[in-house]
Amino acid sequence: MTVRLHDTLTGETRPLVPLNGEVVGIYTCGPTVYAPVHIGNFRSFLFVDVLVRHLRRDGHEVRWVMNITDIDDKIIRGAAAAGIGIDELAERYLERFLVDAEALRMTQPDVLPRATAHIDDMVVLISKLLDGGHAYRTDDGSIFFRIASWPAYGRLARLDPEQLRVGERVEADEYAKDDVRDFALWKAAKPGEPSWDTAIGTGRPGWHIECSAMSMRHLGPTFDIHTGGVDLIFPHHEDEIAQSEAATGQPFVNTWLHCAHLQMRGAKMAKSTGNIARVGDLLEAGVSARALRYALIAVHYRAGLNYSDESVAAATAAIARLDAAVAALEGYRETRADDPDLPGVLDRAQEAFGAALDDDLNVSAGLAAAFDLVRDLNRRVEARSISSADAERAIATLRDLDQVLGILPDASAEALEPDLRAMIDARAAARASRDWAASDRLRDALAERGIAVEDTRDGQRWRRLAEAGHA
């Protein structure tokens, strides 16, 4: 099958055909680094991570660009409140974002451009808009995009362009603009605020122009996929389309993908309301990083998702089932003929998984295919109907699916710490000498350290728990 994606602009689900025939260019609106990023933001990042992983597993070359907004009204206010420079504040929260992203196993984007490193690109873009009559200066030196010059404005959000703008980062009466709908491209310098001396004047960029400049710098004037949360459709992405296409005369993006809100306690997760949960805080409270990732990716990206103790518990249980299956297969030893039916079972599981992800990234159906395979494999292990070589093939298949999911234990990190290995060996010795009390004490001590031990026909088997505080 061919990957098919739902385009927000047209409302159609269409095959993905890379514009240059080879590399799929993807741009994601990344974090504004004025505070720790919450898990609602990470849901919108992780669905792209799954997309990138799936495309690469499918043989596509991908160039993923995620911007970092490091100049913004909120950053300026936050830095002033903390008594530090905007660079220091931005660096602090960018570092925390990267740590959280790594904990959630998010693939690092190929490019993480910062807004402050692309001022020259923004100036060139704004100059083109001025020359084309799509932008104008106000008396104080600010520059605004003229909505009236772009009749197609509003098509992404399906809005009447005559309606007033809502949710803007700058209050309507802060600048003396010609039309309340117009948006800032360049903000004139103000005392105490950072600014740049440029060919279009002294000031700093507006929020929207940053993404147009950075995406076009790293992916070209037209690229394949632009992603973000549904809250960015209007005004941010609507403004990106208008200013980009007005400046270049070319289509800006081939496919727009938008992730639905993450909710908590029945309301949208948002910093503005305080209804948020952050990765670091959750991990410190004992939530497993892998379970958190599972909880954030397990529902189709265009469907609403509620974060709760129940959803985390369900994710933890699912991770435990997968871990147990992998541990059983890794410890399985049986000298017998290979199961002639198993290759077909593994192939069909991979095909079903791939077809689900091809269908507008239907990760829910993909997970269903993975768990169907796990149930089948568990039955075969229990019946001792497969060979040791079959077990290795089954593990390889689960690892293949996990190239997209990113939730299985890291095979390269399976070695136990020396003291834990000593406890495992001591328990084996205790069982060999039939010292059941010592065996039970060691089992409990290992469980407290996040290691589950099981006694099987193939000998003592261990796995890392995906529960409180453990990856």
Tab-separated table of N, CA and C in Angstrom, residues 184-294:
chain	number	residue	atom	x	y	z
A	184	ALA	N	1.073	41.058	12.562
A	184	ALA	CA	2.419	41.623	12.595
A	184	ALA	C	3.441	40.699	11.940
A	185	LEU	N	4.225	41.265	11.034
A	185	LEU	CA	5.381	40.588	10.473
A	185	LEU	C	6.663	41.020	11.190
A	186	TRP	N	6.687	42.309	11.563
A	186	TRP	CA	7.872	42.892	12.197
A	186	TRP	C	7.399	43.903	13.236
A	187	LYS	N	7.922	43.802	14.445
A	187	LYS	CA	7.500	44.676	15.535
A	187	LYS	C	8.601	45.690	15.824
A	188	ALA	N	8.246	46.932	15.761
A	188	ALA	CA	9.229	47.985	16.003
A	188	ALA	C	9.834	47.861	17.395
A	189	ALA	N	11.088	48.279	17.509
A	189	ALA	CA	11.804	48.164	18.777
A	189	ALA	C	11.110	48.957	19.877
A	190	LYS	N	11.108	48.360	21.074
A	190	LYS	CA	10.581	49.023	22.264
A	190	LYS	C	11.657	49.023	23.338
A	191	PRO	N	11.662	50.030	24.188
A	191	PRO	CA	12.681	50.081	25.251
A	191	PRO	C	12.671	48.809	26.097
A	192	GLY	N	13.856	48.271	26.339
A	192	GLY	CA	13.982	47.100	27.191
A	192	GLY	C	13.732	45.781	26.507
A	193	GLU	N	13.366	45.821	25.223
A	193	GLU	CA	13.122	44.584	24.493
A	193	GLU	C	14.269	44.308	23.519
A	194	PRO	N	14.546	43.033	23.250
A	194	PRO	CA	15.592	42.719	22.273
A	194	PRO	C	15.173	43.172	20.884
A	195	SER	N	16.123	43.574	20.071
A	195	SER	CA	15.815	44.013	18.716
A	195	SER	C	17.021	43.787	17.823
A	196	TRP	N	16.781	43.822	16.532
A	196	TRP	CA	17.824	43.644	15.530
A	196	TRP	C	17.799	44.816	14.561
A	197	ASP	N	18.960	45.318	14.191
A	197	ASP	CA	19.076	46.369	13.182
A	197	ASP	C	19.146	45.699	11.817
A	198	THR	N	18.150	45.945	10.975
A	198	THR	CA	18.079	45.261	9.683
A	198	THR	C	17.713	46.240	8.573
A	199	ALA	N	17.685	45.729	7.354
A	199	ALA	CA	17.342	46.540	6.191
A	199	ALA	C	15.902	47.039	6.241
A	200	ILE	N	15.043	46.389	7.023
A	200	ILE	CA	13.644	46.831	7.102
A	200	ILE	C	13.384	47.640	8.376
A	201	GLY	N	14.431	47.899	9.134
A	201	GLY	CA	14.279	48.677	10.345
A	201	GLY	C	14.750	47.926	11.577
A	202	THR	N	14.704	48.609	12.699
A	202	THR	CA	15.113	48.011	13.962
A	202	THR	C	13.882	47.447	14.665
A	203	GLY	N	13.978	46.193	15.070
A	203	GLY	CA	12.837	45.568	15.733
A	203	GLY	C	13.057	44.069	15.871
A	204	ARG	N	11.977	43.339	15.950
A	204	ARG	CA	12.033	41.891	16.079
A	204	ARG	C	10.878	41.278	15.292
A	205	PRO	N	10.995	39.996	14.937
A	205	PRO	CA	9.971	39.387	14.091
A	205	PRO	C	8.680	39.088	14.833
A	206	GLY	N	7.596	39.056	14.079
A	206	GLY	CA	6.347	38.524	14.601
A	206	GLY	C	6.439	37.016	14.651
A	207	TRP	N	5.497	36.402	15.329
A	207	TRP	CA	5.544	34.954	15.529
A	207	TRP	C	5.393	34.186	14.216
A	208	HIS	N	4.428	34.572	13.385
A	208	HIS	CA	4.067	33.771	12.215
A	208	HIS	C	5.171	33.728	11.162
A	209	ILE	N	5.858	34.854	10.963
A	209	ILE	CA	6.866	34.915	9.911
A	209	ILE	C	8.030	33.961	10.196
A	210	GLU	N	8.242	33.652	11.469
A	210	GLU	CA	9.357	32.778	11.828
A	210	GLU	C	9.251	31.421	11.126
A	211	CYS	N	8.074	30.805	11.193
A	211	CYS	CA	7.919	29.462	10.638
A	211	CYS	C	8.012	29.466	9.114
A	212	SER	N	7.469	30.483	8.466
A	212	SER	CA	7.593	30.551	7.008
A	212	SER	C	9.055	30.638	6.600
A	213	ALA	N	9.798	31.496	7.276
A	213	ALA	CA	11.203	31.681	6.914
A	213	ALA	C	12.023	30.422	7.179
A	214	MET	N	11.816	29.808	8.348
A	214	MET	CA	12.623	28.638	8.686
A	214	MET	C	12.258	27.417	7.848
A	215	SER	N	10.976	27.204	7.584
A	215	SER	CA	10.588	26.045	6.782
A	215	SER	C	11.114	26.179	5.360
A	216	MET	N	11.007	27.369	4.783
A	216	MET	CA	11.477	27.548	3.410
A	216	MET	C	12.996	27.505	3.326
A	217	ARG	N	13.687	27.963	4.355
A	217	ARG	CA	15.147	27.886	4.363
A	217	ARG	C	15.616	26.435	4.324
A	218	HIS	N	14.949	25.553	5.055
A	218	HIS	CA	15.442	24.188	5.199
A	218	HIS	C	14.722	23.160	4.329
A	219	LEU	N	13.563	23.540	3.748
A	219	LEU	CA	12.818	22.577	2.932
A	219	LEU	C	12.445	23.113	1.557
A	220	GLY	N	12.672	24.408	1.331
A	220	GLY	CA	12.310	24.999	0.054
A	220	GLY	C	10.965	25.709	0.110
A	221	PRO	N	10.612	26.466	-0.957
A	221	PRO	CA	9.364	27.258	-0.948
A	221	PRO	C	8.100	26.406	-0.906
A	222	THR	N	8.187	25.152	-1.396
A	222	THR	CA	7.059	24.221	-1.339
A	222	THR	C	7.582	22.898	-0.802
A	223	PHE	N	6.907	22.342	0.182
A	223	PHE	CA	7.364	21.067	0.736
A	223	PHE	C	6.171	20.159	1.032
A	224	ASP	N	6.488	18.932	1.462
A	224	ASP	CA	5.463	17.887	1.493
A	224	ASP	C	4.444	18.009	2.620
A	225	ILE	N	4.924	18.103	3.860
A	225	ILE	CA	4.027	17.969	5.013
A	225	ILE	C	4.343	19.032	6.054
A	226	HIS	N	3.316	19.676	6.559
A	226	HIS	CA	3.432	20.621	7.684
A	226	HIS	C	2.514	20.109	8.780
A	227	THR	N	3.039	20.011	10.007
A	227	THR	CA	2.245	19.464	11.107
A	227	THR	C	2.143	20.437	12.272
A	228	GLY	N	1.172	20.157	13.127
A	228	GLY	CA	0.986	20.955	14.341
A	228	GLY	C	-0.301	20.529	15.024
A	229	GLY	N	-0.583	21.147	16.162
A	229	GLY	CA	-1.840	20.895	16.850
A	229	GLY	C	-2.980	21.651	16.185
A	230	VAL	N	-4.214	21.210	16.427
A	230	VAL	CA	-5.370	21.874	15.811
A	230	VAL	C	-5.487	23.325	16.255
A	231	ASP	N	-4.921	23.652	17.424
A	231	ASP	CA	-4.991	25.034	17.890
A	231	ASP	C	-4.152	25.973	17.043
A	232	LEU	N	-3.271	25.430	16.204
A	232	LEU	CA	-2.417	26.271	15.359
A	232	LEU	C	-3.023	26.533	13.985
A	233	ILE	N	-4.129	25.874	13.659
A	233	ILE	CA	-4.730	26.083	12.342
A	233	ILE	C	-5.026	27.562	12.118
A	234	PHE	N	-5.645	28.180	13.106
A	234	PHE	CA	-5.928	29.612	13.033
A	234	PHE	C	-5.545	30.273	14.353
A	235	PRO	N	-4.758	31.352	14.303
A	235	PRO	CA	-4.344	32.044	13.078
A	235	PRO	C	-3.001	31.614	12.516
A	236	HIS	N	-2.211	30.834	13.265
A	236	HIS	CA	-0.804	30.661	12.903
A	236	HIS	C	-0.608	30.062	11.516
A	237	HIS	N	-1.217	28.905	11.257
A	237	HIS	CA	-0.981	28.273	9.971
A	237	HIS	C	-1.685	29.000	8.833
A	238	GLU	N	-2.823	29.603	9.145
A	238	GLU	CA	-3.496	30.422	8.137
A	238	GLU	C	-2.592	31.578	7.706
A	239	ASP	N	-1.932	32.181	8.680
A	239	ASP	CA	-1.034	33.299	8.375
A	239	ASP	C	0.206	32.829	7.625
A	240	GLU	N	0.708	31.655	7.988
A	240	GLU	CA	1.864	31.102	7.272
A	240	GLU	C	1.561	30.936	5.788
A	241	ILE	N	0.406	30.375	5.492
A	241	ILE	CA	0.035	30.167	4.091
A	241	ILE	C	-0.023	31.503	3.354
A	242	ALA	N	-0.714	32.472	3.938
A	242	ALA	CA	-0.901	33.759	3.265
A	242	ALA	C	0.438	34.433	2.989
A	243	GLN	N	1.276	34.577	3.998
A	243	GLN	CA	2.532	35.317	3.809
A	243	GLN	C	3.512	34.547	2.915
A	244	SER	N	3.512	33.213	3.010
A	244	SER	CA	4.445	32.414	2.219
A	244	SER	C	4.071	32.433	0.743
A	245	GLU	N	2.803	32.174	0.447
A	245	GLU	CA	2.384	32.118	-0.943
A	245	GLU	C	2.358	33.497	-1.578
A	246	ALA	N	2.067	34.525	-0.786
A	246	ALA	CA	2.116	35.885	-1.315
A	246	ALA	C	3.544	36.274	-1.676
A	247	ALA	N	4.506	35.779	-0.917
A	247	ALA	CA	5.906	36.130	-1.162
A	247	ALA	C	6.507	35.345	-2.320
A	248	THR	N	6.136	34.065	-2.460
A	248	THR	CA	6.788	33.215	-3.467
A	248	THR	C	5.968	33.000	-4.729
A	249	GLY	N	4.645	33.161	-4.632
A	249	GLY	CA	3.791	32.866	-5.777
A	249	GLY	C	3.647	31.373	-6.030
A	250	GLN	N	4.046	30.557	-5.042
A	250	GLN	CA	3.976	29.098	-5.185
A	250	GLN	C	3.150	28.501	-4.036
A	251	PRO	N	2.581	27.303	-4.248
A	251	PRO	CA	1.915	26.636	-3.124
A	251	PRO	C	2.918	26.413	-2.002
A	252	PHE	N	2.475	26.586	-0.767
A	252	PHE	CA	3.378	26.518	0.374
A	252	PHE	C	3.592	25.076	0.834
A	253	VAL	N	2.497	24.359	1.069
A	253	VAL	CA	2.562	23.014	1.636
A	253	VAL	C	1.635	22.095	0.866
A	254	ASN	N	2.092	20.862	0.643
A	254	ASN	CA	1.267	19.896	-0.085
A	254	ASN	C	0.216	19.255	0.812
A	255	THR	N	0.595	18.908	2.060
A	255	THR	CA	-0.333	18.237	2.974
A	255	THR	C	-0.190	18.819	4.375
A	256	TRP	N	-1.320	19.234	4.947
A	256	TRP	CA	-1.352	19.746	6.317
A	256	TRP	C	-1.911	18.670	7.234
A	257	LEU	N	-1.166	18.335	8.295
A	257	LEU	CA	-1.623	17.360	9.280
A	257	LEU	C	-1.773	18.036	10.634
A	258	HIS	N	-2.924	17.846	11.271
A	258	HIS	CA	-3.169	18.475	12.570
A	258	HIS	C	-3.631	17.459	13.600
A	259	CYS	N	-3.025	17.537	14.762
A	259	CYS	CA	-3.292	16.615	15.864
A	259	CYS	C	-4.355	17.199	16.793
A	260	ALA	N	-5.309	16.371	17.193
A	260	ALA	CA	-6.373	16.817	18.095
A	260	ALA	C	-5.823	17.096	19.489
A	261	HIS	N	-6.598	17.841	20.263
A	261	HIS	CA	-6.178	18.215	21.613
A	261	HIS	C	-6.043	17.006	22.533
A	262	LEU	N	-5.109	17.117	23.449
A	262	LEU	CA	-5.048	16.212	24.586
A	262	LEU	C	-5.824	16.868	25.711
A	263	GLN	N	-6.707	16.111	26.340
A	263	GLN	CA	-7.511	16.654	27.427
A	263	GLN	C	-7.128	16.020	28.762
A	264	MET	N	-7.348	16.762	29.807
A	264	MET	CA	-7.154	16.257	31.157
A	264	MET	C	-8.239	16.871	32.029
A	265	ARG	N	-8.861	16.049	32.841
A	265	ARG	CA	-9.976	16.504	33.686
A	265	ARG	C	-11.074	17.172	32.854
A	266	GLY	N	-11.294	16.642	31.647
A	266	GLY	CA	-12.398	17.098	30.814
A	266	GLY	C	-12.168	18.377	30.055
A	267	ALA	N	-10.963	18.934	30.105
A	267	ALA	CA	-10.686	20.195	29.417
A	267	ALA	C	-9.377	20.086	28.650
A	268	LYS	N	-9.242	20.925	27.623
A	268	LYS	CA	-8.019	20.961	26.829
A	268	LYS	C	-6.820	21.249	27.724
A	269	MET	N	-5.735	20.531	27.476
A	269	MET	CA	-4.509	20.796	28.226
A	269	MET	C	-3.862	22.056	27.674
A	270	ALA	N	-3.643	23.054	28.526
A	270	ALA	CA	-3.085	24.326	28.073
A	270	ALA	C	-2.404	25.048	29.226
A	271	LYS	N	-1.257	25.674	28.924
A	271	LYS	CA	-0.541	26.431	29.954
A	271	LYS	C	-1.386	27.595	30.466
A	272	SER	N	-2.181	28.186	29.571
A	272	SER	CA	-2.944	29.381	29.944
A	272	SER	C	-3.955	29.107	31.047
A	273	THR	N	-4.432	27.854	31.154
A	273	THR	CA	-5.419	27.524	32.180
A	273	THR	C	-4.805	26.784	33.362
A	274	GLY	N	-3.557	26.376	33.214
A	274	GLY	CA	-2.914	25.617	34.281
A	274	GLY	C	-3.304	24.152	34.293
A	275	ASN	N	-4.107	23.731	33.298
A	275	ASN	CA	-4.550	22.336	33.217
A	275	ASN	C	-3.509	21.545	32.427
A	276	ILE	N	-2.363	21.324	33.043
A	276	ILE	CA	-1.262	20.702	32.317
A	276	ILE	C	-0.576	19.627	33.158
A	277	ALA	N	0.129	18.758	32.461
A	277	ALA	CA	1.005	17.781	33.101
A	277	ALA	C	2.293	17.768	32.301
A	278	ARG	N	3.420	17.762	33.005
A	278	ARG	CA	4.712	17.840	32.325
A	278	ARG	C	5.456	16.519	32.459
A	279	VAL	N	6.271	16.217	31.464
A	279	VAL	CA	6.955	14.929	31.405
A	279	VAL	C	7.806	14.688	32.647
A	280	GLY	N	8.677	15.655	32.968
A	280	GLY	CA	9.566	15.471	34.106
A	280	GLY	C	8.827	15.229	35.399
A	281	ASP	N	7.746	15.980	35.611
A	281	ASP	CA	6.968	15.814	36.845
A	281	ASP	C	6.325	14.432	36.908
A	282	LEU	N	5.813	13.968	35.780
A	282	LEU	CA	5.168	12.650	35.754
A	282	LEU	C	6.176	11.542	36.005
A	283	LEU	N	7.352	11.655	35.409
A	283	LEU	CA	8.371	10.634	35.621
A	283	LEU	C	8.833	10.619	37.074
A	284	GLU	N	8.981	11.808	37.661
A	284	GLU	CA	9.367	11.879	39.069
A	284	GLU	C	8.290	11.288	39.965
A	285	ALA	N	7.037	11.379	39.528
A	285	ALA	CA	5.927	10.830	40.314
A	285	ALA	C	5.785	9.322	40.138
A	286	GLY	N	6.608	8.735	39.276
A	286	GLY	CA	6.594	7.286	39.134
A	286	GLY	C	5.973	6.743	37.880
A	287	VAL	N	5.550	7.620	36.943
A	287	VAL	CA	4.996	7.135	35.681
A	287	VAL	C	6.140	6.642	34.799
A	288	SER	N	5.966	5.496	34.184
A	288	SER	CA	6.959	4.955	33.274
A	288	SER	C	7.033	5.790	32.008
A	289	ALA	N	8.247	6.082	31.544
A	289	ALA	CA	8.411	6.862	30.313
A	289	ALA	C	7.826	6.115	29.117
A	290	ARG	N	8.024	4.799	29.078
A	290	ARG	CA	7.479	4.037	27.957
A	290	ARG	C	5.960	3.972	28.008
A	291	ALA	N	5.404	3.856	29.206
A	291	ALA	CA	3.944	3.861	29.326
A	291	ALA	C	3.375	5.219	28.927
A	292	LEU	N	4.084	6.301	29.281
A	292	LEU	CA	3.622	7.634	28.909
A	292	LEU	C	3.649	7.794	27.398
A	293	ARG	N	4.722	7.329	26.769
A	293	ARG	CA	4.772	7.391	25.301
A	293	ARG	C	3.602	6.610	24.701
A	294	TYR	N	3.385	5.395	25.207
A	294	TYR	CA	2.292	4.571	24.697
A	294	TYR	C	0.957	5.305	24.833
